Short mmCIF file of C-alpha atoms in Angstrom, two decimals:
data_model
loop_
_atom_site.label_atom_id
_atom_site.label_comp_id
_atom_site.label_asym_id
_atom_site.label_seq_id
_atom_site.Cartn_x
_atom_site.Cartn_y
_atom_site.Cartn_z
CA UNK A 40 -0.13 -0.30 -0.10
CA UNK A 41 1.53 3.56 -0.82
CA UNK A 42 1.00 6.33 1.62
CA UNK A 43 -1.08 9.10 -0.95
CA UNK A 44 -3.73 5.83 -0.06
CA UNK A 45 -3.63 5.15 3.18
CA UNK A 46 -3.92 8.83 3.72
CA UNK A 47 -7.44 8.33 1.09
CA UNK A 48 -8.40 5.89 3.50
CA UNK A 49 -8.02 6.87 6.80
CA UNK A 50 -9.16 10.43 5.44
CA UNK A 51 -12.84 9.38 4.80
CA UNK A 52 -13.09 6.65 8.16
CA UNK A 53 -12.51 9.68 10.66
CA UNK A 54 -15.64 11.20 9.05
CA UNK A 55 -17.65 8.43 9.46
CA UNK A 56 -15.77 6.21 11.83
CA UNK A 57 -14.40 6.35 15.65
CA UNK A 58 -11.11 4.76 15.05
CA UNK A 59 -9.27 3.58 17.12
CA UNK A 60 -6.83 2.71 16.01
CA UNK A 61 -4.47 1.53 13.14
CA UNK A 62 -2.75 -1.69 12.85
CA UNK A 63 -0.18 -2.40 10.00
CA UNK A 64 0.23 -5.82 10.29
CA UNK A 65 -1.41 -9.04 9.66
CA UNK A 66 0.44 -12.11 9.40
CA UNK A 67 3.16 -10.87 7.45
CA UNK A 68 6.04 -8.47 8.75
CA UNK A 69 5.01 -5.36 8.26
CA UNK A 70 9.21 -4.48 8.48
CA UNK A 71 9.85 -6.25 4.72
CA UNK A 72 7.41 -2.49 3.89
CA UNK A 73 10.77 0.04 2.37
CA UNK A 74 7.86 2.83 3.07
CA UNK A 75 6.31 1.39 6.14
CA UNK A 76 8.02 4.79 8.45
CA UNK A 77 5.96 6.60 5.79
CA UNK A 78 2.63 4.91 6.32
CA UNK A 79 3.28 5.29 9.99
CA UNK A 80 3.82 8.92 10.37
CA UNK A 81 0.74 9.12 7.79
CA UNK A 82 -1.53 7.19 11.07
CA UNK A 83 0.43 9.37 13.38
CA UNK A 84 -1.02 12.51 11.17
CA UNK A 85 -4.96 11.52 12.36
CA UNK A 86 -3.56 11.22 15.89
CA UNK A 87 -4.62 7.92 15.50
CA UNK A 88 -2.51 5.41 17.66
CA UNK A 89 0.24 2.75 15.42
CA UNK A 90 -0.17 -0.70 15.54
CA UNK A 91 3.10 -2.95 14.59
CA UNK A 92 3.82 -6.74 15.14
CA UNK A 93 7.23 -8.16 14.88
CA UNK A 94 9.23 -11.13 15.27
CA UNK A 95 12.36 -9.26 14.01
CA UNK A 96 13.79 -11.32 11.91
CA UNK A 97 14.11 -8.85 9.32
CA UNK A 98 14.72 -5.78 10.71
CA UNK A 99 15.21 -2.35 8.52
CA UNK A 100 14.33 1.23 9.08
CA UNK A 101 14.46 1.14 12.71
CA UNK A 102 15.15 3.86 13.65
CA UNK A 103 13.00 5.64 11.41
CA UNK A 104 9.37 3.69 12.43
CA UNK A 105 10.34 5.23 16.41
#
């Protein structure tokens, strides 16, 4: 998913629902996504908690994610 697409989704979602959190993983390794820090930044701009879960087998952009 591109950060711009996530932004469009969240822009619509926050007008229609009370979003408690966004999970940027589901049965996959989020650190494989080359734009994970950008995706987290999009979620943060909306003031929504962002959840990421990893087994840290593939750590990339850790500093940017934190």
